[in-house]
Amino acid sequence: MAALVLVHADKQAASVAVATTIRDLIRRRNAEGRTAVLGLATGSTPLPLYAELVRLHRAEGLSFQNVVTFNLDEYEGLTGERPESYRYFMEEHLFRHLDLRPGSTHVPDGIAADQTRACAAYEQAIRDAGGLDLQILGIGRTGHIGFNEPPSAADSRTRRVHLDAVTRRDNASFFARPEDVPHGAVTMGVATILEARQVELLAFGPAKAEIIRRALSESPHAACPATWLQLHPACTFHLDPAANAAL
Ligand code: F6R
C-alpha cells in the first residue's frame, strides 16, 4: 500500500494538520475511556507541531492526562539532564508545558548498562501500553526513520545503532563542537515503527526533497529505511512545497 502524500502550504499548515489529527485521536480515546499512545520524534521538524500541541492545551484545554508517549530514539552516553539529549529536548519543547501524568513519557535509555535488556523492556512497555496509536516521524537525509540508518531491515527492533557520518554532521548544530555528537544511539526498530496503527511523517525544506523522492519511489529496501513505510497501511507524508519539489 503506497503512502498518502499531502503537500501543505507551509510547515506551519502541515503541523496544524497533524496536531489536529492528534487532538482528534486523544478525544476519541477519551470518549472510549482508553489511553492514547503516541510515538514521538525529536529534531527541528516537529518543533512547530509541538508548539501547536502546547497551544491546543493552553487555548482549547486539550488534556494529555490520558496520553502515554514513547520517543523514537536517544543518543548513547547522554543522560536526560544533558541539554543535547532527546529526553531534555522533549521536556523543554513539549512535556513540561502539558498536563501529562508522571511516568507517562518514555524515551529510550542512552546510558543503560545492559542495552539488550533495556531495548527489550522498551518494546515490552510499548506492547503493555496497547501498542502505538500514532507515530510521528521526521526523515534523515540518509533515509533514516528514528535512527534506523541504512542498512536497516524491516524486521529490526529497538536496539543500539551506529550513527551515519551524514547524520552526525546534520545534528552537529545541537552540540558545542561537531566531535561531541555521539557515534551511537538507541532507536526503535523499523518493525516497531511499522506496527504503529498510524504513521505521520513530516518533512520540510529543500534539503529533504531528494530523500523524499527516494523514500516514495524506490522499492522498499534496507539501504533506504524510509522506503519500508510504503508497506504501512496508514502512512501519510506531510510535506511543504520545497520537500515535495523532486517528486
Ligand atoms: C529524531 C529522529 C530522526 C529525525 C531526522 C530528521 O527523533 O528520529 O529520524 O526525525 O533526523 O531530523 P530533523 O527534523 O532535525 O531534520
mmCIF file of C-alpha atoms and ligand atoms in Angstrom:
data_model
loop_
_atom_site.group_PDB
_atom_site.id
_atom_site.type_symbol
_atom_site.label_atom_id
_atom_site.label_comp_id
_atom_site.label_asym_id
_atom_site.label_seq_id
_atom_site.Cartn_x
_atom_site.Cartn_y
_atom_site.Cartn_z
ATOM 1 C CA MET A 1 0.000 0.000 0.000
ATOM 2 C CA ALA A 2 1.516 3.343 -1.040
ATOM 3 C CA ALA A 3 1.833 6.161 1.455
ATOM 4 C CA LEU A 4 -0.527 9.109 1.114
ATOM 5 C CA VAL A 5 1.290 12.356 0.251
ATOM 6 C CA LEU A 6 -0.163 15.690 1.382
ATOM 7 C CA VAL A 7 1.561 18.875 0.235
ATOM 8 C CA HIS A 8 0.665 21.725 2.596
ATOM 9 C CA ALA A 9 1.067 25.479 2.017
ATOM 10 C CA ASP A 10 3.968 25.570 4.501
ATOM 11 C CA LYS A 11 5.341 23.746 7.547
ATOM 12 C CA GLN A 12 3.014 25.602 9.881
ATOM 13 C CA ALA A 13 -0.053 24.389 7.965
ATOM 14 C CA ALA A 14 1.330 20.833 7.936
ATOM 15 C CA SER A 15 1.994 20.967 11.676
ATOM 16 C CA VAL A 16 -1.510 22.260 12.441
ATOM 17 C CA ALA A 17 -2.989 19.421 10.350
ATOM 18 C CA VAL A 18 -1.023 16.764 12.242
ATOM 19 C CA ALA A 19 -1.769 18.398 15.621
ATOM 20 C CA THR A 20 -5.470 18.281 14.725
ATOM 21 C CA THR A 21 -5.177 14.566 13.965
ATOM 22 C CA ILE A 22 -3.541 14.037 17.366
ATOM 23 C CA ARG A 23 -6.221 16.121 19.102
ATOM 24 C CA ASP A 24 -8.963 14.039 17.476
ATOM 25 C CA LEU A 25 -7.227 10.803 18.476
ATOM 26 C CA ILE A 26 -6.935 11.945 22.102
ATOM 27 C CA ARG A 27 -10.620 12.946 22.167
ATOM 28 C CA ARG A 28 -11.665 9.635 20.597
ATOM 29 C CA ARG A 29 -9.634 7.652 23.122
ATOM 30 C CA ASN A 30 -11.057 9.772 25.976
ATOM 31 C CA ALA A 31 -14.589 9.003 24.790
ATOM 32 C CA GLU A 32 -13.703 5.286 24.753
ATOM 33 C CA GLY A 33 -12.155 5.502 28.220
ATOM 34 C CA ARG A 34 -8.821 4.392 26.782
ATOM 35 C CA THR A 35 -5.321 5.844 26.734
ATOM 36 C CA ALA A 36 -3.915 7.436 23.566
ATOM 37 C CA VAL A 37 -0.431 6.086 22.833
ATOM 38 C CA LEU A 38 1.760 8.491 20.870
ATOM 39 C CA GLY A 39 5.137 7.772 19.281
ATOM 40 C CA LEU A 40 7.183 10.979 19.163
ATOM 41 C CA ALA A 41 10.231 12.299 17.314
ATOM 42 C CA THR A 42 12.834 14.968 18.057
ATOM 43 C CA GLY A 43 14.834 17.240 15.727
ATOM 44 C CA SER A 44 13.925 20.509 14.029
ATOM 45 C CA THR A 45 10.995 19.146 12.036
ATOM 46 C CA PRO A 46 8.403 18.520 14.809
ATOM 47 C CA LEU A 47 9.038 21.824 16.631
ATOM 48 C CA PRO A 48 6.035 23.665 15.083
ATOM 49 C CA LEU A 49 3.888 20.571 15.739
ATOM 50 C CA TYR A 50 4.849 20.582 19.420
ATOM 51 C CA ALA A 51 4.211 24.335 19.632
ATOM 52 C CA GLU A 52 0.731 23.738 18.213
ATOM 53 C CA LEU A 53 0.020 20.910 20.696
ATOM 54 C CA VAL A 54 1.031 23.242 23.538
ATOM 55 C CA ARG A 55 -1.290 25.895 22.077
ATOM 56 C CA LEU A 56 -4.163 23.380 21.893
ATOM 57 C CA HIS A 57 -3.547 22.511 25.537
ATOM 58 C CA ARG A 58 -3.486 26.146 26.683
ATOM 59 C CA ALA A 59 -6.083 27.701 24.392
ATOM 60 C CA GLU A 60 -8.512 24.817 23.895
ATOM 61 C CA GLY A 61 -7.978 22.915 27.121
ATOM 62 C CA LEU A 62 -6.827 19.747 25.345
ATOM 63 C CA SER A 63 -5.767 17.472 28.194
ATOM 64 C CA PHE A 64 -2.892 14.998 27.963
ATOM 65 C CA GLN A 65 -3.746 13.228 31.224
ATOM 66 C CA ASN A 66 -4.891 10.250 29.233
ATOM 67 C CA VAL A 67 -1.859 10.131 26.942
ATOM 68 C CA VAL A 68 1.222 7.922 27.070
ATOM 69 C CA THR A 69 4.243 8.717 24.893
ATOM 70 C CA PHE A 70 7.194 6.754 23.521
ATOM 71 C CA ASN A 71 10.037 8.561 21.785
ATOM 72 C CA LEU A 72 11.840 7.045 18.855
ATOM 73 C CA ASP A 73 15.407 7.400 19.977
ATOM 74 C CA GLU A 74 18.135 8.720 22.267
ATOM 75 C CA TYR A 75 21.839 9.354 21.923
ATOM 76 C CA GLU A 76 24.117 6.810 23.502
ATOM 77 C CA GLY A 77 26.030 8.029 26.540
ATOM 78 C CA LEU A 78 23.849 11.058 27.350
ATOM 79 C CA THR A 79 21.756 11.283 30.500
ATOM 80 C CA GLY A 80 18.404 13.079 30.345
ATOM 81 C CA GLU A 81 19.918 16.046 32.194
ATOM 82 C CA ARG A 82 22.231 16.850 29.297
ATOM 83 C CA PRO A 83 20.750 19.639 27.118
ATOM 84 C CA GLU A 84 21.752 17.739 23.949
ATOM 85 C CA SER A 85 19.803 14.628 24.976
ATOM 86 C CA TYR A 86 16.459 13.838 23.412
ATOM 87 C CA ARG A 87 14.868 13.439 26.877
ATOM 88 C CA TYR A 88 15.868 17.038 27.635
ATOM 89 C CA PHE A 89 14.628 18.190 24.200
ATOM 90 C CA MET A 90 11.209 16.650 24.812
ATOM 91 C CA GLU A 91 10.880 18.093 28.318
ATOM 92 C CA GLU A 92 11.869 21.517 27.028
ATOM 93 C CA HIS A 93 9.707 21.664 23.899
ATOM 94 C CA LEU A 94 6.671 19.618 24.907
ATOM 95 C CA PHE A 95 6.333 17.619 28.106
ATOM 96 C CA ARG A 96 6.787 20.357 30.732
ATOM 97 C CA HIS A 97 4.146 22.520 29.021
ATOM 98 C CA LEU A 98 1.412 19.843 29.194
ATOM 99 C CA ASP A 99 -0.555 18.084 31.937
ATOM 100 C CA LEU A 100 0.911 14.629 31.307
ATOM 101 C CA ARG A 101 0.801 12.288 34.293
ATOM 102 C CA PRO A 102 4.140 11.485 35.969
ATOM 103 C CA GLY A 103 5.707 8.411 34.389
ATOM 104 C CA SER A 104 3.664 8.604 31.204
ATOM 105 C CA THR A 105 6.543 9.657 28.940
ATOM 106 C CA HIS A 106 9.172 7.217 27.703
ATOM 107 C CA VAL A 107 12.467 7.877 25.925
ATOM 108 C CA PRO A 108 14.998 5.087 25.276
ATOM 109 C CA ASP A 109 17.735 4.951 27.915
ATOM 110 C CA GLY A 110 21.023 6.131 26.409
ATOM 111 C CA ILE A 111 23.091 5.037 29.393
ATOM 112 C CA ALA A 112 21.670 1.609 30.305
ATOM 113 C CA ALA A 113 24.394 -0.800 31.418
ATOM 114 C CA ASP A 114 22.607 -3.685 29.695
ATOM 115 C CA GLN A 115 21.232 -2.276 26.432
ATOM 116 C CA THR A 116 19.905 -5.608 25.186
ATOM 117 C CA ARG A 117 17.714 -5.873 28.244
ATOM 118 C CA ALA A 118 16.740 -2.154 28.172
ATOM 119 C CA CYS A 119 15.744 -2.352 24.489
ATOM 120 C CA ALA A 120 13.630 -5.481 25.083
ATOM 121 C CA ALA A 121 11.972 -3.707 28.035
ATOM 122 C CA TYR A 122 11.190 -0.703 25.803
ATOM 123 C CA GLU A 123 9.463 -2.967 23.268
ATOM 124 C CA GLN A 124 7.559 -4.654 26.097
ATOM 125 C CA ALA A 125 6.466 -1.293 27.534
ATOM 126 C CA ILE A 126 5.011 -0.318 24.134
ATOM 127 C CA ARG A 127 3.138 -3.637 23.955
ATOM 128 C CA ASP A 128 1.921 -3.258 27.564
ATOM 129 C CA ALA A 129 0.541 0.193 26.691
ATOM 130 C CA GLY A 130 -1.518 -1.426 23.920
ATOM 131 C CA GLY A 131 0.783 -0.540 21.003
ATOM 132 C CA LEU A 132 1.392 2.814 19.331
ATOM 133 C CA ASP A 133 -1.774 4.501 18.080
ATOM 134 C CA LEU A 134 0.093 7.133 16.091
ATOM 135 C CA GLN A 135 3.787 7.549 15.321
ATOM 136 C CA ILE A 136 5.286 10.940 14.386
ATOM 137 C CA LEU A 137 8.350 10.717 12.135
ATOM 138 C CA GLY A 138 10.893 13.029 10.584
ATOM 139 C CA ILE A 139 13.323 11.742 7.966
ATOM 140 C CA GLY A 140 17.108 11.967 7.769
ATOM 141 C CA ARG A 141 18.987 12.659 4.547
ATOM 142 C CA THR A 142 20.368 9.099 4.780
ATOM 143 C CA GLY A 143 16.798 7.783 4.613
ATOM 144 C CA HIS A 144 16.719 7.041 8.333
ATOM 145 C CA ILE A 145 13.487 6.981 10.307
ATOM 146 C CA GLY A 146 14.139 7.112 14.029
ATOM 147 C CA PHE A 147 17.866 6.401 13.971
ATOM 148 C CA ASN A 148 17.449 3.390 11.687
ATOM 149 C CA GLU A 149 20.391 4.199 9.445
ATOM 150 C CA PRO A 150 20.997 2.280 6.224
ATOM 151 C CA PRO A 151 21.034 -0.664 6.171
ATOM 152 C CA SER A 152 18.069 -1.337 8.484
ATOM 153 C CA ALA A 153 15.895 -4.379 7.925
ATOM 154 C CA ALA A 154 12.101 -4.343 8.011
ATOM 155 C CA ASP A 155 12.149 -6.686 10.995
ATOM 156 C CA SER A 156 14.604 -4.618 13.068
ATOM 157 C CA ARG A 157 13.624 -3.860 16.677
ATOM 158 C CA THR A 158 14.692 -1.394 19.364
ATOM 159 C CA ARG A 159 18.482 -1.631 19.523
ATOM 160 C CA ARG A 160 21.841 0.144 19.634
ATOM 161 C CA VAL A 161 22.906 1.616 16.323
ATOM 162 C CA HIS A 162 25.910 3.403 14.849
ATOM 163 C CA LEU A 163 25.137 6.885 13.502
ATOM 164 C CA ASP A 164 25.985 7.681 9.897
ATOM 165 C CA ALA A 165 28.605 10.405 9.288
ATOM 166 C CA VAL A 166 25.959 12.431 7.372
ATOM 167 C CA THR A 167 23.599 12.279 10.370
ATOM 168 C CA ARG A 168 26.349 13.306 12.805
ATOM 169 C CA ARG A 169 27.114 16.308 10.583
ATOM 170 C CA ASP A 170 23.417 17.228 10.221
ATOM 171 C CA ASN A 171 22.918 17.129 14.005
ATOM 172 C CA ALA A 172 26.162 18.925 14.914
ATOM 173 C CA SER A 173 24.414 22.287 15.383
ATOM 174 C CA PHE A 174 22.785 20.935 18.565
ATOM 175 C CA PHE A 175 26.240 20.345 20.127
ATOM 176 C CA ALA A 176 29.027 22.701 21.192
ATOM 177 C CA ARG A 177 31.524 21.001 18.850
ATOM 178 C CA PRO A 178 30.887 18.635 15.904
ATOM 179 C CA GLU A 179 33.097 15.986 17.542
ATOM 180 C CA ASP A 180 30.771 15.981 20.569
ATOM 181 C CA VAL A 181 27.956 14.319 18.555
ATOM 182 C CA PRO A 182 27.775 10.741 19.873
ATOM 183 C CA HIS A 183 28.697 7.946 17.470
ATOM 184 C CA GLY A 184 25.920 5.698 18.748
ATOM 185 C CA ALA A 185 22.245 5.840 19.648
ATOM 186 C CA VAL A 186 19.353 3.648 20.753
ATOM 187 C CA THR A 187 16.385 3.585 18.397
ATOM 188 C CA MET A 188 13.038 1.892 17.957
ATOM 189 C CA GLY A 189 13.368 -0.524 15.046
ATOM 190 C CA VAL A 190 11.683 -0.387 11.653
ATOM 191 C CA ALA A 191 9.316 -3.185 12.738
ATOM 192 C CA THR A 192 8.463 -1.262 15.913
ATOM 193 C CA ILE A 193 7.552 1.782 13.799
ATOM 194 C CA LEU A 194 5.623 -0.254 11.215
ATOM 195 C CA GLU A 195 3.456 -1.728 13.982
ATOM 196 C CA ALA A 196 2.076 1.719 14.878
ATOM 197 C CA ARG A 197 -1.563 1.857 13.787
ATOM 198 C CA GLN A 198 -0.998 5.189 12.023
ATOM 199 C CA VAL A 199 2.201 6.924 10.868
ATOM 200 C CA GLU A 200 2.506 10.659 10.177
ATOM 201 C CA LEU A 201 5.844 11.654 8.603
ATOM 202 C CA LEU A 202 6.764 15.327 8.302
ATOM 203 C CA ALA A 203 9.460 16.719 6.007
ATOM 204 C CA PHE A 204 10.142 20.351 5.268
ATOM 205 C CA GLY A 205 12.628 22.322 3.183
ATOM 206 C CA PRO A 206 14.739 21.699 0.080
ATOM 207 C CA ALA A 207 17.311 19.523 1.892
ATOM 208 C CA LYS A 208 14.645 16.791 2.240
ATOM 209 C CA ALA A 209 13.406 16.800 -1.382
ATOM 210 C CA GLU A 210 15.767 14.133 -2.745
ATOM 211 C CA ILE A 211 15.318 11.680 0.148
ATOM 212 C CA ILE A 212 11.541 12.126 -0.034
ATOM 213 C CA ARG A 213 11.682 11.239 -3.724
ATOM 214 C CA ARG A 214 13.724 8.114 -2.945
ATOM 215 C CA ALA A 215 11.532 7.095 0.018
ATOM 216 C CA LEU A 216 8.414 7.123 -2.125
ATOM 217 C CA SER A 217 9.757 5.927 -5.483
ATOM 218 C CA GLU A 218 12.335 3.196 -4.716
ATOM 219 C CA SER A 219 11.108 -0.310 -3.938
ATOM 220 C CA PRO A 220 11.265 -0.972 -0.196
ATOM 221 C CA HIS A 221 14.827 -1.905 0.760
ATOM 222 C CA ALA A 222 17.172 -1.743 3.738
ATOM 223 C CA ALA A 223 19.575 0.753 2.109
ATOM 224 C CA CYS A 224 16.864 3.430 2.330
ATOM 225 C CA PRO A 225 14.945 2.542 5.509
ATOM 226 C CA ALA A 226 12.167 5.117 4.939
ATOM 227 C CA THR A 227 11.090 3.079 1.874
ATOM 228 C CA TRP A 228 9.726 0.453 4.322
ATOM 229 C CA LEU A 229 6.929 2.932 5.095
ATOM 230 C CA GLN A 230 5.416 2.056 1.700
ATOM 231 C CA LEU A 231 4.392 -1.242 3.340
ATOM 232 C CA HIS A 232 2.400 0.519 6.060
ATOM 233 C CA PRO A 233 -1.394 0.530 5.582
ATOM 234 C CA ALA A 234 -1.957 4.004 7.074
ATOM 235 C CA CYS A 235 1.070 6.219 6.481
ATOM 236 C CA THR A 236 0.872 9.875 5.428
ATOM 237 C CA PHE A 237 3.774 12.074 4.297
ATOM 238 C CA HIS A 238 3.143 15.736 5.179
ATOM 239 C CA LEU A 239 5.374 17.938 3.022
ATOM 240 C CA ASP A 240 5.885 21.606 2.336
ATOM 241 C CA PRO A 241 6.318 22.585 -1.335
ATOM 242 C CA ALA A 242 10.141 22.541 -1.063
ATOM 243 C CA ALA A 243 10.259 18.975 0.290
ATOM 244 C CA ASN A 244 7.859 17.915 -2.480
ATOM 245 C CA ALA A 245 9.977 19.504 -5.245
ATOM 246 C CA ALA A 246 11.673 16.320 -6.526
ATOM 247 C CA LEU A 247 8.555 14.121 -6.650
HETATM 248 C C1 F6R B 1 14.566 12.154 15.736
HETATM 249 C C2 F6R B 1 14.667 11.165 14.678
HETATM 250 C C3 F6R B 1 15.274 11.483 13.355
HETATM 251 C C4 F6R B 1 14.873 12.848 12.793
HETATM 252 C C5 F6R B 1 15.600 13.123 11.489
HETATM 253 C C6 F6R B 1 15.270 14.488 10.926
HETATM 254 O O1 F6R B 1 13.960 11.608 16.881
HETATM 255 O O2 F6R B 1 14.295 10.070 14.899
HETATM 256 O O3 F6R B 1 14.892 10.480 12.440
HETATM 257 O O4 F6R B 1 13.497 12.878 12.595
HETATM 258 O O5 F6R B 1 16.977 13.021 11.687
HETATM 259 O O6 F6R B 1 15.802 15.475 11.762
HETATM 260 P P1 F6R B 1 15.409 16.989 11.563
HETATM 261 O O7 F6R B 1 13.966 17.108 11.895
HETATM 262 O O8 F6R B 1 16.253 17.754 12.567
HETATM 263 O O9 F6R B 1 15.690 17.334 10.142
#
